[in-house]
Coordinates of C-alpha atoms and ligand atoms in Angstrom, one line a residue:
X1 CA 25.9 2.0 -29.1
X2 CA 28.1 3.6 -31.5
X3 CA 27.1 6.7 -34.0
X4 CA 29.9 6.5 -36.3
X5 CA 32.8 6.0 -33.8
X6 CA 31.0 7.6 -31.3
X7 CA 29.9 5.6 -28.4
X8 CA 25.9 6.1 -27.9
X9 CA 23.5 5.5 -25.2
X10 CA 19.7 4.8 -26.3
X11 CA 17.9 7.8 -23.7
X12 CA 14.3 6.3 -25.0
X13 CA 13.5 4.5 -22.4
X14 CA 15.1 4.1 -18.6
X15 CA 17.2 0.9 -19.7
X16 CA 19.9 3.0 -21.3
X17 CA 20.8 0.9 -23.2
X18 CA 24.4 0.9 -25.0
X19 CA 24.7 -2.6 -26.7
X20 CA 24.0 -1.8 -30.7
X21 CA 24.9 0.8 -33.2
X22 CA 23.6 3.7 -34.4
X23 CA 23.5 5.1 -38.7
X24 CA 22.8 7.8 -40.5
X25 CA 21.5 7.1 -43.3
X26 CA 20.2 9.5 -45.9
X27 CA 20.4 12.2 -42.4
X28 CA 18.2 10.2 -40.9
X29 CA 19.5 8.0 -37.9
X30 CA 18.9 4.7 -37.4
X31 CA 19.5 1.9 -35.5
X32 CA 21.6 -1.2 -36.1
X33 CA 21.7 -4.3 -33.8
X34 CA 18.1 -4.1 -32.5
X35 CA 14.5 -3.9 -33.6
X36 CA 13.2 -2.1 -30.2
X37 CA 10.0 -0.2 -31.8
X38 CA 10.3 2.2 -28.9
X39 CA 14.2 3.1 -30.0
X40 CA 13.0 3.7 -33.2
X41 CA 10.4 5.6 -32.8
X42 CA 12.0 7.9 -30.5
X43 CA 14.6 8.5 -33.3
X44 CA 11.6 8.9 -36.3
X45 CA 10.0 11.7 -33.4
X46 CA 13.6 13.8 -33.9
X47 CA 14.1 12.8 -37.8
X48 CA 12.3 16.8 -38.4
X49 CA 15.7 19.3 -38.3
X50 CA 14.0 22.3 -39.2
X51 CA 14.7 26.0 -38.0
X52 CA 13.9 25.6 -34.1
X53 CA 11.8 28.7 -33.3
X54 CA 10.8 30.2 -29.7
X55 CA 7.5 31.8 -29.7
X56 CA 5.7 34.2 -27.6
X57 CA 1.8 33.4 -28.1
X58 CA 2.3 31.9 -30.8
X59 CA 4.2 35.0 -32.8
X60 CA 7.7 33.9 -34.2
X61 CA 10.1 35.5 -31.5
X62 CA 14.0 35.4 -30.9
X63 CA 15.4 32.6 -28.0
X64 CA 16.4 36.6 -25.9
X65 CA 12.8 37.9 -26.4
X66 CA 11.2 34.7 -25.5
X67 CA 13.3 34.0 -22.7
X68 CA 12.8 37.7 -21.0
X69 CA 9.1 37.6 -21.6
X70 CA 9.1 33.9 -20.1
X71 CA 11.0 34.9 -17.3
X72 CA 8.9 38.2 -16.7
X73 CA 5.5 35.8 -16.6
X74 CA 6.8 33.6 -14.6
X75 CA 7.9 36.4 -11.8
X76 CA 4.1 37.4 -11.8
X77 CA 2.7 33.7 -11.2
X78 CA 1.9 33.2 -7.2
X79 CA 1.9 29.4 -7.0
X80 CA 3.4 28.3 -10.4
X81 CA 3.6 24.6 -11.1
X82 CA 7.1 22.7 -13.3
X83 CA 5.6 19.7 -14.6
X84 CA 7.0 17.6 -17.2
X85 CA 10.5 17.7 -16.1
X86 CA 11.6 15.7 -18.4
X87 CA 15.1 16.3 -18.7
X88 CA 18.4 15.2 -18.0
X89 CA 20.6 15.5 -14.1
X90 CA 21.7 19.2 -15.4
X91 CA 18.6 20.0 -16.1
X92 CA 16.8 19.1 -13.3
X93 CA 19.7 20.5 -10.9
X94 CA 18.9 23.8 -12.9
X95 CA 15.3 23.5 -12.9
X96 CA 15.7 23.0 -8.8
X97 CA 16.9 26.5 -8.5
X98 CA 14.4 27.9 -10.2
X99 CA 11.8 26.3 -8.7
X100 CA 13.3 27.4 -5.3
X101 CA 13.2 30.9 -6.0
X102 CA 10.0 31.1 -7.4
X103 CA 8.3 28.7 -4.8
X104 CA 7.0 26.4 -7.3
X105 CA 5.4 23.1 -6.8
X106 CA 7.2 20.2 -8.6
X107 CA 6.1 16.5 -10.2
X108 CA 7.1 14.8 -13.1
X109 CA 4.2 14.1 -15.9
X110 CA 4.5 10.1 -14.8
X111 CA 4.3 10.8 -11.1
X112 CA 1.6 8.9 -10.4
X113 CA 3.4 6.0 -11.4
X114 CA 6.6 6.9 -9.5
X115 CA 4.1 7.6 -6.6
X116 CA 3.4 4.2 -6.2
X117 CA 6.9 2.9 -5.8
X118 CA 7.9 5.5 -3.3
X119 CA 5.0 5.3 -0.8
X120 CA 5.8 1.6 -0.6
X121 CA 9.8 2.2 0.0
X122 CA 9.1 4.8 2.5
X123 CA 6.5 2.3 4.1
X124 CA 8.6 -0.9 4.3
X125 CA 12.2 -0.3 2.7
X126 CA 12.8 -2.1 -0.1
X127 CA 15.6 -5.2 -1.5
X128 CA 15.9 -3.8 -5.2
X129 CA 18.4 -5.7 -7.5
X130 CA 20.4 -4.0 -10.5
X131 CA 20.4 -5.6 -14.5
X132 CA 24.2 -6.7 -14.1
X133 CA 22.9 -8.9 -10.7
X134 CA 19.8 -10.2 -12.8
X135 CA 22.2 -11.3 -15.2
X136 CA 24.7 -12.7 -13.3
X137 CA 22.5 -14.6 -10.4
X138 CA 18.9 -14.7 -11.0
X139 CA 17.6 -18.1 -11.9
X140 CA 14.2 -17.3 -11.7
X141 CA 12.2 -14.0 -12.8
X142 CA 8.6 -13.2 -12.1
X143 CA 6.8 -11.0 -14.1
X144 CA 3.9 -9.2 -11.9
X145 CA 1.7 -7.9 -13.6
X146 CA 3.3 -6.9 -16.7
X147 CA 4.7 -8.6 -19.6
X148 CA 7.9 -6.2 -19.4
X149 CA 8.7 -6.2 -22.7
X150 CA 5.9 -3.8 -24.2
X151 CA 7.1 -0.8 -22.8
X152 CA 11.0 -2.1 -22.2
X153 CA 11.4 -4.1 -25.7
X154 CA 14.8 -4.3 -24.7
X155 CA 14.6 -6.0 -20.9
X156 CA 15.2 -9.7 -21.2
X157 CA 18.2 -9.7 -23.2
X158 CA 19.4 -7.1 -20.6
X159 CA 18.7 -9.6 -18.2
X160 CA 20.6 -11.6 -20.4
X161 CA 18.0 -14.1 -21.2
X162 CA 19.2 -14.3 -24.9
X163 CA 22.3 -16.3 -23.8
X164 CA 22.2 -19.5 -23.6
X165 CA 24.9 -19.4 -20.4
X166 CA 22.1 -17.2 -18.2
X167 CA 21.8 -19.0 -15.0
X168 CA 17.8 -18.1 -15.3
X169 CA 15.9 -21.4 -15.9
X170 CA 12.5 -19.9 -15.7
X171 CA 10.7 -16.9 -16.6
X172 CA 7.4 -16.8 -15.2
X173 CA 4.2 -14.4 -16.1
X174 CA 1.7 -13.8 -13.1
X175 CA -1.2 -12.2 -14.1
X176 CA 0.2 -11.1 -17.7
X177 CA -0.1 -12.5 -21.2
X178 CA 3.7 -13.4 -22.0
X179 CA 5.0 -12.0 -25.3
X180 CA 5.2 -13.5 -28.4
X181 CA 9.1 -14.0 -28.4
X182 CA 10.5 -15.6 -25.6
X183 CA 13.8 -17.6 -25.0
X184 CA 13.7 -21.0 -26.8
X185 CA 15.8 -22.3 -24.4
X186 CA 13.9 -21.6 -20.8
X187 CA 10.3 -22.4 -18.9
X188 CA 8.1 -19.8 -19.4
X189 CA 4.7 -20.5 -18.0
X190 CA 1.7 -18.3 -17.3
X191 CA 0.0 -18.1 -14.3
X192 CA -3.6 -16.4 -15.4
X193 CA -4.6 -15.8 -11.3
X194 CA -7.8 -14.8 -10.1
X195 CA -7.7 -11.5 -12.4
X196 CA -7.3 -9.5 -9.1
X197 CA -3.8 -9.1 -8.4
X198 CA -3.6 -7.5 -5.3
X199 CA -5.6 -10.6 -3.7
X200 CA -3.1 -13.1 -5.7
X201 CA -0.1 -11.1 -4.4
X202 CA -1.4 -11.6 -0.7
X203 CA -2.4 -15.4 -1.2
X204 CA 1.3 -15.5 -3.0
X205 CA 2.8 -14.0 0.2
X206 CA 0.8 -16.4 2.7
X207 CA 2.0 -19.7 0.5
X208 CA 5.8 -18.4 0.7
X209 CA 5.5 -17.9 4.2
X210 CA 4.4 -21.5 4.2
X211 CA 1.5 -20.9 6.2
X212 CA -1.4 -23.2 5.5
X213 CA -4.1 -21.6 3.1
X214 CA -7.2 -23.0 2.3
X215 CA -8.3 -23.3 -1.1
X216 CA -4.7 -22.4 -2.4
X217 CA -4.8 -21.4 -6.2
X218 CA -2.6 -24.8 -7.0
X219 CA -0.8 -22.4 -9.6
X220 CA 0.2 -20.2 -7.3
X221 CA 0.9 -22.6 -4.2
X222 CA 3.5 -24.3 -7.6
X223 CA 5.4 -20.6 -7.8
X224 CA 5.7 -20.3 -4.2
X225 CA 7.7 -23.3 -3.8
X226 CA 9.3 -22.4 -6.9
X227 CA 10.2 -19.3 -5.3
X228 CA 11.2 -20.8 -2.2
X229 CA 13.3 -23.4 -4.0
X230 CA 14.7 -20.3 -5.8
X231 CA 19.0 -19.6 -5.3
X232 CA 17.7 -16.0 -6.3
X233 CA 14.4 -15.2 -6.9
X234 CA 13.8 -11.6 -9.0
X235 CA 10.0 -10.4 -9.1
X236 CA 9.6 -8.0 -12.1
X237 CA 7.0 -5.5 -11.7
X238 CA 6.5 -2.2 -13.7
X239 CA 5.0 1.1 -12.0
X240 CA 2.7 2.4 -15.1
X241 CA 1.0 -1.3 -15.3
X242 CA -0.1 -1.5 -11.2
X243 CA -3.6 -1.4 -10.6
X244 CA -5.2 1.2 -8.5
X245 CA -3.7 1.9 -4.8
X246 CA -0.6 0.2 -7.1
X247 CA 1.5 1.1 -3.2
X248 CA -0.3 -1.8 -1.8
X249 CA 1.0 -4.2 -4.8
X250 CA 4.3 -2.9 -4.7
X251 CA 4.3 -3.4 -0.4
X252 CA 2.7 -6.8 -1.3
X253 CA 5.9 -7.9 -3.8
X254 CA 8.5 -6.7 -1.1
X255 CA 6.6 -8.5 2.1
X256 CA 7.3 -11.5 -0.5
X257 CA 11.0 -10.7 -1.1
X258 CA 11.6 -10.3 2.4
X259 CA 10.0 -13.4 3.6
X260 CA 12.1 -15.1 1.0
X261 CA 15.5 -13.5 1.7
X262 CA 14.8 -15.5 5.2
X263 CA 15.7 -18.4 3.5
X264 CA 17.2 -18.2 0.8
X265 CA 17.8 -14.8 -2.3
X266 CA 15.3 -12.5 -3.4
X267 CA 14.9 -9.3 -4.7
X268 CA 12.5 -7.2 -6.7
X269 CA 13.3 -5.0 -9.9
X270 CA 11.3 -2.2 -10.9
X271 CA 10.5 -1.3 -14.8
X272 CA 9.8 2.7 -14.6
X273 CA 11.7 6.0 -14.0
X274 CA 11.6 6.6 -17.9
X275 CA 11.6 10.1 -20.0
X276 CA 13.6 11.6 -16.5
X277 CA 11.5 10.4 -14.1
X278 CA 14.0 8.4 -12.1
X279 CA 16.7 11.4 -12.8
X280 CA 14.2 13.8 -11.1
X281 CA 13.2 12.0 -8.4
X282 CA 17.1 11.6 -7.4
X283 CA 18.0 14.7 -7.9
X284 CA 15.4 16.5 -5.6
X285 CA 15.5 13.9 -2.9
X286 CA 19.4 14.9 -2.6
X287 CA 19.0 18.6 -2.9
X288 CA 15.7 19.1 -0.6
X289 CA 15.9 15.7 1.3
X290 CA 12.6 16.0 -0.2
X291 CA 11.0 13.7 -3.2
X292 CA 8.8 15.5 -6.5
X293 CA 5.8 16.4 -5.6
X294 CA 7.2 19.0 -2.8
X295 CA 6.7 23.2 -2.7
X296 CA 9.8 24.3 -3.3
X297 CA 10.7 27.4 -1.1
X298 CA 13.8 28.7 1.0
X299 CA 12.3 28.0 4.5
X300 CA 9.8 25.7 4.5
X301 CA 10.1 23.0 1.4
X302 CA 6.6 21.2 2.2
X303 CA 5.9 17.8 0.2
X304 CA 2.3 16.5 0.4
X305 CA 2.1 12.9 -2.5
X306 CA -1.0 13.5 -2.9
X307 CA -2.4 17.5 -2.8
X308 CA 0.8 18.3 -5.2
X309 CA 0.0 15.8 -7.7
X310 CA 0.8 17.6 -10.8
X311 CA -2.3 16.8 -12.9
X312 CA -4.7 17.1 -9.9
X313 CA -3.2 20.3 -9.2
X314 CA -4.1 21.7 -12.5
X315 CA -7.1 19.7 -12.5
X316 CA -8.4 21.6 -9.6
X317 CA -6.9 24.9 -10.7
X318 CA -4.8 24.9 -8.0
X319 CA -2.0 27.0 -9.9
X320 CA -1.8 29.9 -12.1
X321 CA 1.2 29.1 -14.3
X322 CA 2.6 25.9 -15.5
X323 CA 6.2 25.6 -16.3
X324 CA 6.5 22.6 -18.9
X325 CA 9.6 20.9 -19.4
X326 CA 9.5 17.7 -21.9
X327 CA 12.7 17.4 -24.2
X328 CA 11.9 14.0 -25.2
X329 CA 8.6 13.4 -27.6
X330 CA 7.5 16.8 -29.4
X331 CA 4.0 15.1 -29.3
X332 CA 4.4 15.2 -24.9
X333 CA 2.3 18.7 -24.6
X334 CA 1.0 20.2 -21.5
X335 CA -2.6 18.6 -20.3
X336 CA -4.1 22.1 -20.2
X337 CA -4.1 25.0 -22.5
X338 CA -6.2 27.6 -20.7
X339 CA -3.5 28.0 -18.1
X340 CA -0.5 30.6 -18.5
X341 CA 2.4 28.7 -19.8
X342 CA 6.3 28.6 -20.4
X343 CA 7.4 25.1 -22.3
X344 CA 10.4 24.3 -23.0
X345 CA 10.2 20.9 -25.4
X346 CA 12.4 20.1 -29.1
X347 CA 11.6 22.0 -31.9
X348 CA 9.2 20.1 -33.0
X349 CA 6.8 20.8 -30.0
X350 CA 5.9 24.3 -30.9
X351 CA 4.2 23.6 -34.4
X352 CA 2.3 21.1 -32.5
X353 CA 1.0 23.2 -30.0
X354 CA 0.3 25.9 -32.3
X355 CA -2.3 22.8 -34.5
X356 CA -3.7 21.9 -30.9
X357 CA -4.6 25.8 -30.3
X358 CA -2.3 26.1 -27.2
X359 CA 0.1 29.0 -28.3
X360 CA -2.1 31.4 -26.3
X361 CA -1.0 32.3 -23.2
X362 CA 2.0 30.5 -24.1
X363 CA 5.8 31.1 -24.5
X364 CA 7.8 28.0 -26.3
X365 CA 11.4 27.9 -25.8
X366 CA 13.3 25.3 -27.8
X367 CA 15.9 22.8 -25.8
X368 CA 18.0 20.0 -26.9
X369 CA 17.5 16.4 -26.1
X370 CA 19.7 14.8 -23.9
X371 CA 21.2 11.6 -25.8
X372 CA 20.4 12.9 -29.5
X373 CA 21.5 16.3 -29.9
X374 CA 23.1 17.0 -26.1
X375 CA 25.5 15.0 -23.9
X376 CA 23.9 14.4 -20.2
X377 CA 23.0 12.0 -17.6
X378 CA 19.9 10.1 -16.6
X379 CA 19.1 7.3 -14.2
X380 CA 19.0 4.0 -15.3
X381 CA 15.7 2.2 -13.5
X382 CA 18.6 0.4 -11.4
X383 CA 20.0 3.4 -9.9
X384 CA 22.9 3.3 -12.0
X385 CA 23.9 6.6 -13.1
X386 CA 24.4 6.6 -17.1
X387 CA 26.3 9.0 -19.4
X388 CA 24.9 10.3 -22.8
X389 CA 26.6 11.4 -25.7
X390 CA 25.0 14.0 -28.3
X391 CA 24.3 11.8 -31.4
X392 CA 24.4 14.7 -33.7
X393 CA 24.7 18.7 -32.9
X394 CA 21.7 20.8 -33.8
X395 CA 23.2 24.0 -31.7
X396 CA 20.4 23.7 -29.6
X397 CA 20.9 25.2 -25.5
X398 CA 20.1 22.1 -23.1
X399 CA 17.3 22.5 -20.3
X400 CA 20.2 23.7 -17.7
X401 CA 21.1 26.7 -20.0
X402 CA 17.8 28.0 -19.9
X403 CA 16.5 27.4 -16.7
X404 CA 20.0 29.2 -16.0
X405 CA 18.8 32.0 -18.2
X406 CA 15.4 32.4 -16.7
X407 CA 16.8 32.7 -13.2
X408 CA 19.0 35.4 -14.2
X409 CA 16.5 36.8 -15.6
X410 CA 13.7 36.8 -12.9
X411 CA 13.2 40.4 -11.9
Ligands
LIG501 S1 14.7 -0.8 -24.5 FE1 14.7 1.4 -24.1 S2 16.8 2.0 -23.9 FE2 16.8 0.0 -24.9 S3 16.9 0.4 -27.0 FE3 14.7 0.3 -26.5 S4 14.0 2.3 -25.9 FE4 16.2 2.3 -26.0

C-alpha cells in the first residue's frame, strides 16, 4: 500500500497485505483500493490522537514513573503470566527476555486457536502451501469449515481469484455458507455435509483414499474425485472456526493432503496467526526450541499446551500477575481485572480500562502499533516474513523499548 509515497503494509489482519493505497484525509487515514471492513476498522480503532498517558492505578503518571513502578511489581510477582503478546518480531524478542528473567509463563490471547494447528503438526508434520503458490498453481480450493472471507475479507483476491488468468476453476465450500461475492467467472458449489465435520472430514479422507464406503455422502464421494482429479488441490481451513478438539480436524485435512500428494498435488493453507500470533509463536520456537505456552526460565524452560493455557491459567488463578501486551485494538483488554496487572496497549486502551473499572491494581504503559505509528515485522499466515512501515509518527516507544526498559529496570 502506499501512504502518500510511502509504501504500506495493512498489519490488521495476518494477510499483510500491500496491494492498495492508503489517505489522509481530514487526519484521518483511510484506505483506497479496497473495501476490507476489517482494514478499516482497524484504522477508525487508531483515528483518536490524543495525549497518550501511562497510569499507575489509574492516577495520571509519567512513561519513567510508570515504568519503575511496573517493573518493581513485576519483580515481586512469583509465577507472573505475559498474555496478549500482541506485538511485532522486536517485541516479542524483547518480551522473551523478560519473560526469561522473571520465569513467566507465556501464550498469546488466540492460543487456543494456534493450539490446534500445532498439536496436529507436531503429531503428523504437515504439507502447508504459501499465497504466491495458491496463486500461481492451485486449480481447486476447499474451504473447510469456514467461508474465509469473514475474518480475511481480503483472501481470494490474494489467491488471486479476481483474475480472470487464475488457473483455479473451482472454489468449493464444505461445511460453510459461501459468501455473498464470489468470482463470476469460476464453480463455486456448497457442500452442506452432515453438520458434523469431523465425521465428514474422515468419510472425505476414506473416499480419497478410494476405499469403498458404504452409504458415501454422494456430495462428498463428487469432491473426492474432484480432489483426486485435482493438478493441485489447496484445502482452506481457519484455526478460530474448528470445532472442539479442532487438532483432530486439522490431523484429518493433512491425512487427506497426504493421501493425495500420493497421486497427484495437495496441500493445505491455514487462515490464523493474526494480531502477532504467528510472529510469537516463531519467535519463541527459535529462541527456546520451545512453542508459547512454555515457563520461561534459565534452566529448565518447561512447555505443557494445555496447564499453561493462558486464560485457564488465570481462570484457575494459577498466577499472581499478568503482564498484558495488545498494541493492536484499544478495545483488546485483559480477561481479568482482580489480578495485579502491567498492560502495555495504544493510547487509547487506558481510558477504556479506566470505564471497565480495571485501573486498580493496574499500571498502563502506552506503546506504538506496529504498521500505523511504528515500523516492524510480523508473520504472514504463510510464513513469509513481512516488513511494516510507520504510517504516521505519534512519538510513541514500540513494545521492544519497553520491555527493554523494564528489564533494566527489574531490581
Ligand atoms: S485482509 Fe487483512 S491484511 Fe488485508 S486489508 Fe484486510 S485486514 Fe488488512
Amino acid at each position: 500500500m502506499r501512504v502518500g509515497s510511502v509504501e504500506w503494509t495493512c498489519p490488521f489482519c495476518s494477510l499483510l497485505c500491500d496491494g492498495f493505497a492508503l489517505a489522509s484525509r481530514e487526519g484521518a487515514l483511510v484506505l483506497d483500493g479496497s473495501d476490507c471492513p476489517r482494514a478499516r476498522a482497524g484504522l477508525v480503532a487508531h483515528q483518536s490522537r490524543g495525549q497518550p498517558e501511562a497510569f499507575v492505578d489509574g492516577a495520571v503518571a509519567s512513561l519513567e514513573a510508570g515504568l519503575a513502578e511496573a517493573a518493581r511489581r513485576l519483580a515481586q510477582w512469583r509465577q507472573p503470566l505475559f498474555g496478549g503478546l500482541g506485538t511485532d518480531l522486536a517485541g516479542v524478542r524483547a518480551l522473551f527476555r523478560l519473560a526469561l528473567r522473571t520465569g513467566a509463563i507465556c501464550d498469546h490471547a488466540d492460543g487456543e486457536a494456534l493450539a490446534a494447528g500445532l498439536r496436529a503438526l507436531q503429531d503428523r508434520g504437515q504439507f502447508h502451501t504459501t499465497l504466491a503458490e495458491i496463486r500461481a498453481r492451485a486449480d481447486l480450493l476447499v474451504c473447510v469449515g469456514t467461508d474465509a472471507v469473514t475474518h480475511y475479507p481480503e483472501f481470494f483476491r490474494r489467491c488471486g481469484l479476481d483474475r480472470d488468468d487464475t488457473p483455479c476453476r473451482r472454489l468449493v465450500f464444505l461445511g460453510a455458507e459461501p459468501p455473498t461475492q464470489l468470482p463470476a467467472h469460476m464453480e463455486t458449489p456448497r457442500i452442506a455435509g452432515s453438520g458434523d465435520l469431523l465425521a465428514d472430514l474422515q468419510q472425505l479422507a476414506t473416499l480419497v483414499g478410494a476405499a469403498t464406503c458404504r452409504h458415501a455422502d454422494q456430495e462428498l464421494a463428487g469432491l473426492a474425485q474432484a480432489l483426486r482429479a485435482a493438478r493441485y488441490a489447496v484445502l482452506v481451513w481457519e484455526a478460530a472456526a474448528l470445532p472442539r478438539q479442532g487438532a483432530l480436524a486439522v490431523e484429518m485435512l493433512h491425512r487427506i493432503v497426504m493421501l493425495l500428494n500420493r497421486e497427484t498435488r495437495a496441500a493445505s493453507f491455514a487462515l490464523g496467526g493474526s494480531d502477532g500470533a504467528a510472529t510469537a509463536q516463531q519467535a519463541f520456537t527459535w529462541l527456546s526450541g520451545l512453542p508459547l505456552r512454555t515457563r520461561l526460565q534459565a534452566a529448565d524452560p518447561e512447555h505443557d499446551p494445555v496447564r499453561f493455557a493462558g486464560e485457564r491459567l488465570l481462570a484457575d488463578g494459577a498466577v499472581d500477575g499478568l503482564l498484558w501486551t495488545w498494541s493492536w485494538t484499544p478495545e483488546r483488554l485483559p480477561s481479568v481485572a482482580d489480578l495485579p496487572r502491567v498492560v502495555l496497549g495504544p493510547p487509547g486502551m487506558g481510558p477504556r480500562l479506566r470505564q471497565a473499572g480495571a485501573a486498580r491494581d493496574c499500571v498502563f504503559l502506552p506503546v506504538a502499533t506496529p504498521g500505523l505509528n511504528a515500523a516492524g515485522h510480523l508473520f504472514r499466515t504463510d510464513g513469509t516474513v513481512v516488513p511494516l512501515v510507520a504510517a504516521r509518527d505519534d512519538a510513541l516507544p514500540g513494545v521492544d523499548r519497553v520491555a527493554a526498559s523494564l528489564l533494566e529496570a527489574l531490581p
